[in-house]
PDB file of C-alpha atoms in Angstrom:
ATOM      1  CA  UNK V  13       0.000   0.000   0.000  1.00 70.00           C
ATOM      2  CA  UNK V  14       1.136   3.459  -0.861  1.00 80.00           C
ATOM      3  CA  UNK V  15      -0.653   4.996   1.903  1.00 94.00           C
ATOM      4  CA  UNK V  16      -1.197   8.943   1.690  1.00 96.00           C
ATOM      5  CA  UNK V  17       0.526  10.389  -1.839  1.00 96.00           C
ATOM      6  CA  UNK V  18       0.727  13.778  -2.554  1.00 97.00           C
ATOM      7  CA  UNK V  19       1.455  15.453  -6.086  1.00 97.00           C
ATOM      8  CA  UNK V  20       3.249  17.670  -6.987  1.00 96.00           C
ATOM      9  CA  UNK V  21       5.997  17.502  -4.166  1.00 95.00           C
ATOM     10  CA  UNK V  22       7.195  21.227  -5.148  1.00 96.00           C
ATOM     11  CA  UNK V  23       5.543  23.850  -6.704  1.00 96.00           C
ATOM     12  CA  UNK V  24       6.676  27.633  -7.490  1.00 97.00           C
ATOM     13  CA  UNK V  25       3.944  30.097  -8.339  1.00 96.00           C
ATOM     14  CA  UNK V  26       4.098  33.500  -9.402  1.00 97.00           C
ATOM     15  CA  UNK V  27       1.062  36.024  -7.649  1.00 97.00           C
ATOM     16  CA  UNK V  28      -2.097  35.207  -9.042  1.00 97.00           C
ATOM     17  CA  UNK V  29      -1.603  31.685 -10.815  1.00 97.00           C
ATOM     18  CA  UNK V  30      -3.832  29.137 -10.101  1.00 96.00           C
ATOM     19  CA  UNK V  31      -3.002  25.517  -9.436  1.00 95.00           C
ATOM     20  CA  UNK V  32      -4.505  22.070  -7.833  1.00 97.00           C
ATOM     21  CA  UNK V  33      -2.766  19.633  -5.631  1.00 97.00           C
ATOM     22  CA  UNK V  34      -3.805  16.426  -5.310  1.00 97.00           C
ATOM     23  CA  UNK V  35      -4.473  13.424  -2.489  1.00 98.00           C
ATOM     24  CA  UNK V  36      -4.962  10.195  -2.750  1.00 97.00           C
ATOM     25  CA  UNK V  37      -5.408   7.830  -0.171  1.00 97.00           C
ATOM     26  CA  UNK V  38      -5.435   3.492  -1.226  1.00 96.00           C
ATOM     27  CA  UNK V  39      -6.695   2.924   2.679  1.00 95.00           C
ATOM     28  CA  UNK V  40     -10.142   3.227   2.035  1.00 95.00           C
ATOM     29  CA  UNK V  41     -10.686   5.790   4.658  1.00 95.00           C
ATOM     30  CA  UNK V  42     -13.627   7.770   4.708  1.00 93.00           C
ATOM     31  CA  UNK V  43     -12.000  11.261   6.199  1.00 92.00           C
ATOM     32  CA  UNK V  44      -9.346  13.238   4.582  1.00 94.00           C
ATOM     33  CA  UNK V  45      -8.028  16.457   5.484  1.00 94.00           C
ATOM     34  CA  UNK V  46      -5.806  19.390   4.325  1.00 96.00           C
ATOM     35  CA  UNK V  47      -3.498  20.997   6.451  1.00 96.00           C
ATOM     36  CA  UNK V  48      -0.732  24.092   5.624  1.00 96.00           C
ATOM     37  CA  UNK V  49       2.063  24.462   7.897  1.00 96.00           C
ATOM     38  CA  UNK V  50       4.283  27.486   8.382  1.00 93.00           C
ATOM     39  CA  UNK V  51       7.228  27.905  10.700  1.00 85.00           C
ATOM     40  CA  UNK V  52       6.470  28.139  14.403  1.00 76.00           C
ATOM     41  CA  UNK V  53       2.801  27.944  13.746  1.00 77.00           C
ATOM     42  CA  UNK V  54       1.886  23.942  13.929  1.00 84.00           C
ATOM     43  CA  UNK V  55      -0.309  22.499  11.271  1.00 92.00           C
ATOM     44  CA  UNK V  56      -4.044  24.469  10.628  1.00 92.00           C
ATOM     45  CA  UNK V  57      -6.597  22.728   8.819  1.00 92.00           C
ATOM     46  CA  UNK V  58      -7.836  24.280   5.798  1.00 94.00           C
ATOM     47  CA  UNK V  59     -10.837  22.226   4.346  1.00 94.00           C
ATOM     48  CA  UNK V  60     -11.932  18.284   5.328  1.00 92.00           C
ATOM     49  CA  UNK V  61     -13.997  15.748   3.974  1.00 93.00           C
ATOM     50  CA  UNK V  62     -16.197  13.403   5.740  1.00 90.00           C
ATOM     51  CA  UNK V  63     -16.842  11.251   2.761  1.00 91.00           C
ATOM     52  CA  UNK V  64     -17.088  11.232  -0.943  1.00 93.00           C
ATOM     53  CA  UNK V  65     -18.901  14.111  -2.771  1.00 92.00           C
ATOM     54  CA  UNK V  66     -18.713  16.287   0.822  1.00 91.00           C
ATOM     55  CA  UNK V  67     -16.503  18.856   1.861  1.00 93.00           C
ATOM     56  CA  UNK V  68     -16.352  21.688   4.743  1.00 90.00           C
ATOM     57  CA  UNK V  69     -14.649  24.671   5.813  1.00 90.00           C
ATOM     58  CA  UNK V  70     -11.618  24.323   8.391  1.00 89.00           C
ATOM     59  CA  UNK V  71      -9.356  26.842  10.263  1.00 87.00           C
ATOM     60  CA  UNK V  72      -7.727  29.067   7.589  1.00 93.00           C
ATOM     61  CA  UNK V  73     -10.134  28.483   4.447  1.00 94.00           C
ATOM     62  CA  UNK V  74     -10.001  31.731   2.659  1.00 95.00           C
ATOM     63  CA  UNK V  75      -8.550  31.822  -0.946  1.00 96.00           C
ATOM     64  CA  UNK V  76      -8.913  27.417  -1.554  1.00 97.00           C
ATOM     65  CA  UNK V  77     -11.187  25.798  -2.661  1.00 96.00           C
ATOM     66  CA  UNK V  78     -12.011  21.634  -2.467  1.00 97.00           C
ATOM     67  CA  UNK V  79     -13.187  18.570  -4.095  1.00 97.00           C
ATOM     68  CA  UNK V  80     -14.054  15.295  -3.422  1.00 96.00           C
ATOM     69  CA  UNK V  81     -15.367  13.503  -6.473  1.00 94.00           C
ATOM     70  CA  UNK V  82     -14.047  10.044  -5.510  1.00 95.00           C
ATOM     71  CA  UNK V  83     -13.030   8.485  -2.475  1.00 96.00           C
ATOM     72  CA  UNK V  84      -9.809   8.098  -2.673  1.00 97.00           C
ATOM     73  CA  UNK V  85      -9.023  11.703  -4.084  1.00 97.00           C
ATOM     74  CA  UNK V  86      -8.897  14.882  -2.224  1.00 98.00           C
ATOM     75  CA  UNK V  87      -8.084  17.749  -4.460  1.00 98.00           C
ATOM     76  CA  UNK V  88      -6.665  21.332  -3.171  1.00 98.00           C
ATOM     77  CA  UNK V  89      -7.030  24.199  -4.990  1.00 97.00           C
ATOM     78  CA  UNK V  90      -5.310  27.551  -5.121  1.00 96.00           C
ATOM     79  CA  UNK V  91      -7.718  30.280  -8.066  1.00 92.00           C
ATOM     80  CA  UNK V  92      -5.037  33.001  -7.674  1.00 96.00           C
ATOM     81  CA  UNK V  93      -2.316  32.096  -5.511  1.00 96.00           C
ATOM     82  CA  UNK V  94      -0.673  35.237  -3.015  1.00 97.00           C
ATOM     83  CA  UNK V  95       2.265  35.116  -1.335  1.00 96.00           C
ATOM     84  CA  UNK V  96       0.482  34.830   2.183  1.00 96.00           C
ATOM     85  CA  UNK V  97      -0.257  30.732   0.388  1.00 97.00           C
ATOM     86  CA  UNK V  98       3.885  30.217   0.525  1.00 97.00           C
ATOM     87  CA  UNK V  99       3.607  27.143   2.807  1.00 97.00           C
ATOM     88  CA  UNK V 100       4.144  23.560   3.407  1.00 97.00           C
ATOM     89  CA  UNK V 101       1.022  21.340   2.270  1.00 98.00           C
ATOM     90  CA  UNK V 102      -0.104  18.515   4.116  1.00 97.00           C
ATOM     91  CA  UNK V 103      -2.777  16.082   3.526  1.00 97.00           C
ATOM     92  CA  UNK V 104      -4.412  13.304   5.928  1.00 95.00           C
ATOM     93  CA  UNK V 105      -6.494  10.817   6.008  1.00 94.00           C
ATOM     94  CA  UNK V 106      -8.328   8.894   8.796  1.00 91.00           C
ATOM     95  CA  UNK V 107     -10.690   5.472   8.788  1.00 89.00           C
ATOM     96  CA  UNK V 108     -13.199   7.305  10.994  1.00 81.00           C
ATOM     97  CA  UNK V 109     -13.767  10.043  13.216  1.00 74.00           C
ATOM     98  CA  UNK V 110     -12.005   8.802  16.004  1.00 74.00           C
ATOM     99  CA  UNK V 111      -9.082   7.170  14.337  1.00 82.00           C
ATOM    100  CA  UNK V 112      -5.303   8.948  13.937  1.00 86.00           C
ATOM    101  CA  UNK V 113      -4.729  10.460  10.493  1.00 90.00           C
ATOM    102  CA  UNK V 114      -2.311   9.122   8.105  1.00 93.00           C
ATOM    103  CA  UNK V 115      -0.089  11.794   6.609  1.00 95.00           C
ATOM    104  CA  UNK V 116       1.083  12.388   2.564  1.00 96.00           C
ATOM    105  CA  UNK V 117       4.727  13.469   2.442  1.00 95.00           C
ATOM    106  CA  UNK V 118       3.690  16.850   1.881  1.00 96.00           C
ATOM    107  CA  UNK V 119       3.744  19.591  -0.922  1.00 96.00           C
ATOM    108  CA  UNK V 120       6.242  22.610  -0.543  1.00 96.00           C
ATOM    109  CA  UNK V 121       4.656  25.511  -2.358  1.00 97.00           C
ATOM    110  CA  UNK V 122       6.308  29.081  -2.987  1.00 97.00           C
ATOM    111  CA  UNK V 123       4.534  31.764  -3.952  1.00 97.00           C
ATOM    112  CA  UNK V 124       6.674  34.613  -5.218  1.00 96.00           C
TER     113      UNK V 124
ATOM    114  CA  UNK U  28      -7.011  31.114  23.853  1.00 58.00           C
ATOM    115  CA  UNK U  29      -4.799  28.428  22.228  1.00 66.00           C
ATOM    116  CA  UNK U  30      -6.207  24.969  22.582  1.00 90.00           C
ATOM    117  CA  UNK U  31      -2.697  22.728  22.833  1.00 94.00           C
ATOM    118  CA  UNK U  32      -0.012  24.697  24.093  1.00 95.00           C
ATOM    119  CA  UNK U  33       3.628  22.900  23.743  1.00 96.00           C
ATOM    120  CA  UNK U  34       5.895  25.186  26.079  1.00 95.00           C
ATOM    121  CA  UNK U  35       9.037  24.199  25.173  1.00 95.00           C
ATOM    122  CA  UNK U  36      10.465  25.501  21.188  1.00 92.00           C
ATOM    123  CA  UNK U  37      13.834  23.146  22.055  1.00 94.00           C
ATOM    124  CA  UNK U  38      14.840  20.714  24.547  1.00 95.00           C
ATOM    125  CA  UNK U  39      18.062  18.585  24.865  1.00 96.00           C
ATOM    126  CA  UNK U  40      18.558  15.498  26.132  1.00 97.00           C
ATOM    127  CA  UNK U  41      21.466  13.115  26.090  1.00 97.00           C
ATOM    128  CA  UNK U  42      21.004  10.082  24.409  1.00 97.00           C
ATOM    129  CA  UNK U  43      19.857   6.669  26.440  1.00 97.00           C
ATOM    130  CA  UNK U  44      18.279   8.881  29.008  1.00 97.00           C
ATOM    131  CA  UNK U  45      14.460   9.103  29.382  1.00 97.00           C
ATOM    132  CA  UNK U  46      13.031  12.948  28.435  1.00 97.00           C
ATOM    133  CA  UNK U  47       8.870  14.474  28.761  1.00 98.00           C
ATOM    134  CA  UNK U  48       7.563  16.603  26.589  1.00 98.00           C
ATOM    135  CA  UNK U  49       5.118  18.746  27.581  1.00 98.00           C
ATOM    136  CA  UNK U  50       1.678  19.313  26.521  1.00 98.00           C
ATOM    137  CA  UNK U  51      -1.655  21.039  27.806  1.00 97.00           C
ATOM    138  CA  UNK U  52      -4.513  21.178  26.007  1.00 95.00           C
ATOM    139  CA  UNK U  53      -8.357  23.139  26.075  1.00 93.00           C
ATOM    140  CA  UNK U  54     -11.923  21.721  25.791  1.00 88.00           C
ATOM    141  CA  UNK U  55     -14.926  21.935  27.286  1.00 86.00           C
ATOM    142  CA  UNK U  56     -15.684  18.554  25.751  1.00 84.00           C
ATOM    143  CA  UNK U  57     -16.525  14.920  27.579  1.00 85.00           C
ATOM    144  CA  UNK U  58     -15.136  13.197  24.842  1.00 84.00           C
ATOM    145  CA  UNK U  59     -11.556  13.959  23.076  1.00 87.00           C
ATOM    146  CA  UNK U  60      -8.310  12.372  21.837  1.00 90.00           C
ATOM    147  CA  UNK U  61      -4.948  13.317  21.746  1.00 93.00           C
ATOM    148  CA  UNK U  62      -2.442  12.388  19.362  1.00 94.00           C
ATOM    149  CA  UNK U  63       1.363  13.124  19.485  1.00 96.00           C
ATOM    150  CA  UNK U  64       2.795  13.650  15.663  1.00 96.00           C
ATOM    151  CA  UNK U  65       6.894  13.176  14.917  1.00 97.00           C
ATOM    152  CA  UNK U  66       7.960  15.353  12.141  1.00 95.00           C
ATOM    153  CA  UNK U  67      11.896  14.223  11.630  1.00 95.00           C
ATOM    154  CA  UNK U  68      14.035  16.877   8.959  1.00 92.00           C
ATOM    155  CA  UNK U  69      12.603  15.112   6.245  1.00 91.00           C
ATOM    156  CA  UNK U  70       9.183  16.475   7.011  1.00 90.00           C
ATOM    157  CA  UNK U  71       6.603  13.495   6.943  1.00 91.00           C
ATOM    158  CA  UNK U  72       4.341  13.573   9.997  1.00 93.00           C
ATOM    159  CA  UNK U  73       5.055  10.103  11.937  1.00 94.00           C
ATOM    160  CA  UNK U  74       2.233   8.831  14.122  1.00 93.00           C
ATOM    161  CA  UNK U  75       3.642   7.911  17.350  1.00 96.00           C
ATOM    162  CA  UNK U  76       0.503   7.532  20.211  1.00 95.00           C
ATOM    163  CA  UNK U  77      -3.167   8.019  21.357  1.00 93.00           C
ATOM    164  CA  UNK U  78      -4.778   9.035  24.238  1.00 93.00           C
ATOM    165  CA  UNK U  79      -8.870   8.695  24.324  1.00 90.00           C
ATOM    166  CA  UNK U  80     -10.542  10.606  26.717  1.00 90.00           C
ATOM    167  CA  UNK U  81     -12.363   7.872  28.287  1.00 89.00           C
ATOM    168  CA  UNK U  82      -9.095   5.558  28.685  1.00 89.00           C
ATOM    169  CA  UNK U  83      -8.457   5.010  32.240  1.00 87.00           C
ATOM    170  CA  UNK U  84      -4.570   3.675  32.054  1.00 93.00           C
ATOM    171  CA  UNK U  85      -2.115   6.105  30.129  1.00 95.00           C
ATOM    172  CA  UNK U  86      -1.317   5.488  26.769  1.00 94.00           C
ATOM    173  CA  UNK U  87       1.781   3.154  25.670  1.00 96.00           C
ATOM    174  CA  UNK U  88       3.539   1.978  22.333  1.00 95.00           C
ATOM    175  CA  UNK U  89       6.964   1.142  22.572  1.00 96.00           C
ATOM    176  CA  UNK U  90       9.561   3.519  23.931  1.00 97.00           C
ATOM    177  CA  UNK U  91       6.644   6.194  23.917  1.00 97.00           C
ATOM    178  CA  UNK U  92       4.146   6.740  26.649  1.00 97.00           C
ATOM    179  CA  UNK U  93       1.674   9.396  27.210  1.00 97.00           C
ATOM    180  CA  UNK U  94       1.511  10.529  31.170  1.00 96.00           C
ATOM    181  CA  UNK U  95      -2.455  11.996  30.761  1.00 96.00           C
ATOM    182  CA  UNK U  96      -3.622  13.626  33.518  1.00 96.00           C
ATOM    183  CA  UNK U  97      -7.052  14.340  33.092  1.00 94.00           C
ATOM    184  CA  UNK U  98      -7.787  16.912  35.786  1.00 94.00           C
ATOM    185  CA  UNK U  99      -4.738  18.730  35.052  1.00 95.00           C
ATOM    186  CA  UNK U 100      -5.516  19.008  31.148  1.00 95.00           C
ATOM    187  CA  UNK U 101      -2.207  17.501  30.600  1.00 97.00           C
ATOM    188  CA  UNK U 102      -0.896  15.061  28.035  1.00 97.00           C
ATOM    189  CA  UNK U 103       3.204  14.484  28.387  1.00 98.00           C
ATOM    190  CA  UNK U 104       4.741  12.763  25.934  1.00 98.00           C
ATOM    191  CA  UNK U 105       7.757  10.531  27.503  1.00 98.00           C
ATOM    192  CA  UNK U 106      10.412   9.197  25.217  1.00 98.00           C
ATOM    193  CA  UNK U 107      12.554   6.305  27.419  1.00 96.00           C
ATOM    194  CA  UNK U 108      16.149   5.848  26.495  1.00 96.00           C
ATOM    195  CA  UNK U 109      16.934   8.663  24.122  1.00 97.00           C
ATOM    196  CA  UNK U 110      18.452   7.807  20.474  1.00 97.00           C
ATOM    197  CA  UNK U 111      19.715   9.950  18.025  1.00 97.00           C
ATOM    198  CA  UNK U 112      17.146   9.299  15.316  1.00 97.00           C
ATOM    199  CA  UNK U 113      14.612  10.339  17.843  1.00 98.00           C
ATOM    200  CA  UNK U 114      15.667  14.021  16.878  1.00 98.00           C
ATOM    201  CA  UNK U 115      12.844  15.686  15.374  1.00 97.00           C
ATOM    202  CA  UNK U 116       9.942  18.285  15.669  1.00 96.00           C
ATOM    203  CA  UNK U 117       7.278  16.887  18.442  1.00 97.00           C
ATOM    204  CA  UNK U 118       3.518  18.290  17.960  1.00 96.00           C
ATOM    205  CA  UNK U 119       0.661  17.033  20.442  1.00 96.00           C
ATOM    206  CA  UNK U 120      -2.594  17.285  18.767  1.00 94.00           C
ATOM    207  CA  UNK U 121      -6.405  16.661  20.140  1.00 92.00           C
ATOM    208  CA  UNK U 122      -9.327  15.857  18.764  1.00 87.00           C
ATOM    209  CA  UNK U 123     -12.483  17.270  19.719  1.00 76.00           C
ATOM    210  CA  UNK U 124     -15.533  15.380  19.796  1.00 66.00           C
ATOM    211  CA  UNK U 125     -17.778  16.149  16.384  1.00 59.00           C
ATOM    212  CA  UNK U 126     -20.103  18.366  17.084  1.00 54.00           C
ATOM    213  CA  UNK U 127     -23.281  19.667  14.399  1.00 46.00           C
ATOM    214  CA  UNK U 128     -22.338  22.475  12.305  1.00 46.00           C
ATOM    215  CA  UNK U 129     -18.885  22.237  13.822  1.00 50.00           C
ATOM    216  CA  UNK U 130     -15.651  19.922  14.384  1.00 53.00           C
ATOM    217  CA  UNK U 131     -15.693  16.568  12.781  1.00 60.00           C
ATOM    218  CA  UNK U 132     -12.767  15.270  14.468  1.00 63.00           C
ATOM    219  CA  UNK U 133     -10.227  17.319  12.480  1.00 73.00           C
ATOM    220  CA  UNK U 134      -6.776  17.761  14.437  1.00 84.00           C
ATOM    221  CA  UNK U 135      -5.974  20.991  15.988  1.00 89.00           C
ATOM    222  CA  UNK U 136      -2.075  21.002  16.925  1.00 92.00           C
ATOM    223  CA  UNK U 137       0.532  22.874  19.111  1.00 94.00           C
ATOM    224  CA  UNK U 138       2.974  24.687  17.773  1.00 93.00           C
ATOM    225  CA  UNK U 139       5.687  21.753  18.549  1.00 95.00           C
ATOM    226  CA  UNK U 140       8.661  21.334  20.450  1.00 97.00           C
ATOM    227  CA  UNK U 141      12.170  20.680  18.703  1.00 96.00           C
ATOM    228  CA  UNK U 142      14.050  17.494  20.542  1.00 98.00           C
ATOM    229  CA  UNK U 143      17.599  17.155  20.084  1.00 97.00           C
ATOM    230  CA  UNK U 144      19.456  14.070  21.265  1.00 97.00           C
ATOM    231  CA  UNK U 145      22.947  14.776  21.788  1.00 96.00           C
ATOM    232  CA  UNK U 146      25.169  11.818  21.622  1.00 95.00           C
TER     233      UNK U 146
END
């Protein structure tokens, strides 16, 4: 099993491009996440999924957007990136509510 | 007001020994987990232990253990004999219970405490 994959792995923008990262999961879990992590700040959820064809609002939503067309697929996206998006990427996934997430490897994205 | 508060950015600790790391958390909920996350140089996010709520003996996996003390809002992580791979960034995370309209058991973290092991 591949677990959690995450594409692209980096990604430089310039202000205002638009791109989508994507998730994918091969554990059959129901929940998936997205997280962005800057320095000295922790991980903060931007948008989850409690199953396929749903999707919610997390911490620090402003300026993605979400899909979840299949399971197995969580897709980020950025309509016109700003700097203030330069961050570290992380997706999750979980089996259920109260299970521990399973982390992708992460996406590094710069924003210039 | 944060809801996990790590209050240690660094600690050192000599490798073989035991070291805590230190980790209070927020809720007004009845139900909760807490999760403690490894995040080595190489950035992946390592699951390492879990605490429910409603577990009355502290968590346990290996060379980890969680010292919960539920009255105290407290959820130390304590690494037993020290080794130098065990250098990383250490974030406790909880998970509320879901509520309508609100949390569905997303992960809200600290801000992480950096362990070096020195040989």
């Amino acid at each position: 099993n591949a677990g959690v994959t995450q594409t692209p792995k980096f990604r430089v923008l310039k202000t205002g491009q638009s791109m989508t990262l994507l998730c994918a999961q091969d554990m059959n879990h129901e929940y998936m996440y997205w997280y962005r992590q800057d320095p000295g700040m922790g991980l903060r959820l931007i948008h989850y999924s409690v199953g396929e064809g749903t999707t919610a609002k997390g911490e620090v939503p402003d300026g993605y957007n979400v899909s979840r067309l299949k399971k197995q697929n969580f897709l980020l996206g950025l309509e016109s990136a700003a700097p203030s998006q330069t961050s570290v990427y992380f997706c999750a996934s979980s089996l259920g509510l109260y299970n521990e997430q399973f982390f992708g490897p992460g996406t590094r994205l710069t924003v210039l | 007001a944060q809801k996990i508060t790590q209050t240690q950015p660094g600690m050192f600790v000599q490798e073989k020994e035991a070291v805590t790391l230190d980790c209070t958390y927020d809720t007004s909920d009845q139900s909760y987990g807490l999760f403690w996350y490894k995040q080595p140089s190489s950035g992946e996010m390592i699951f390492l232990i879990y605490q429910g709520s409603y577990d009355e003996q502290n968590a346990t996996e290996g060379r980890y253990s969680l010292n919960f003390q539920k009255a105290r809002k407290s959820a130390n992580l304590v690494i037993s004999a020290s080794q130098l791979g065990d250098s990383a960034m250490y974030f406790c995370a909880m998970r509320e219970g879901a509520h309508y309209g609100g949390s569905q058991g997303n992960l809200i973290f600290g801000k992480g405490t950096k362990l070096s092991v020195k040989p």
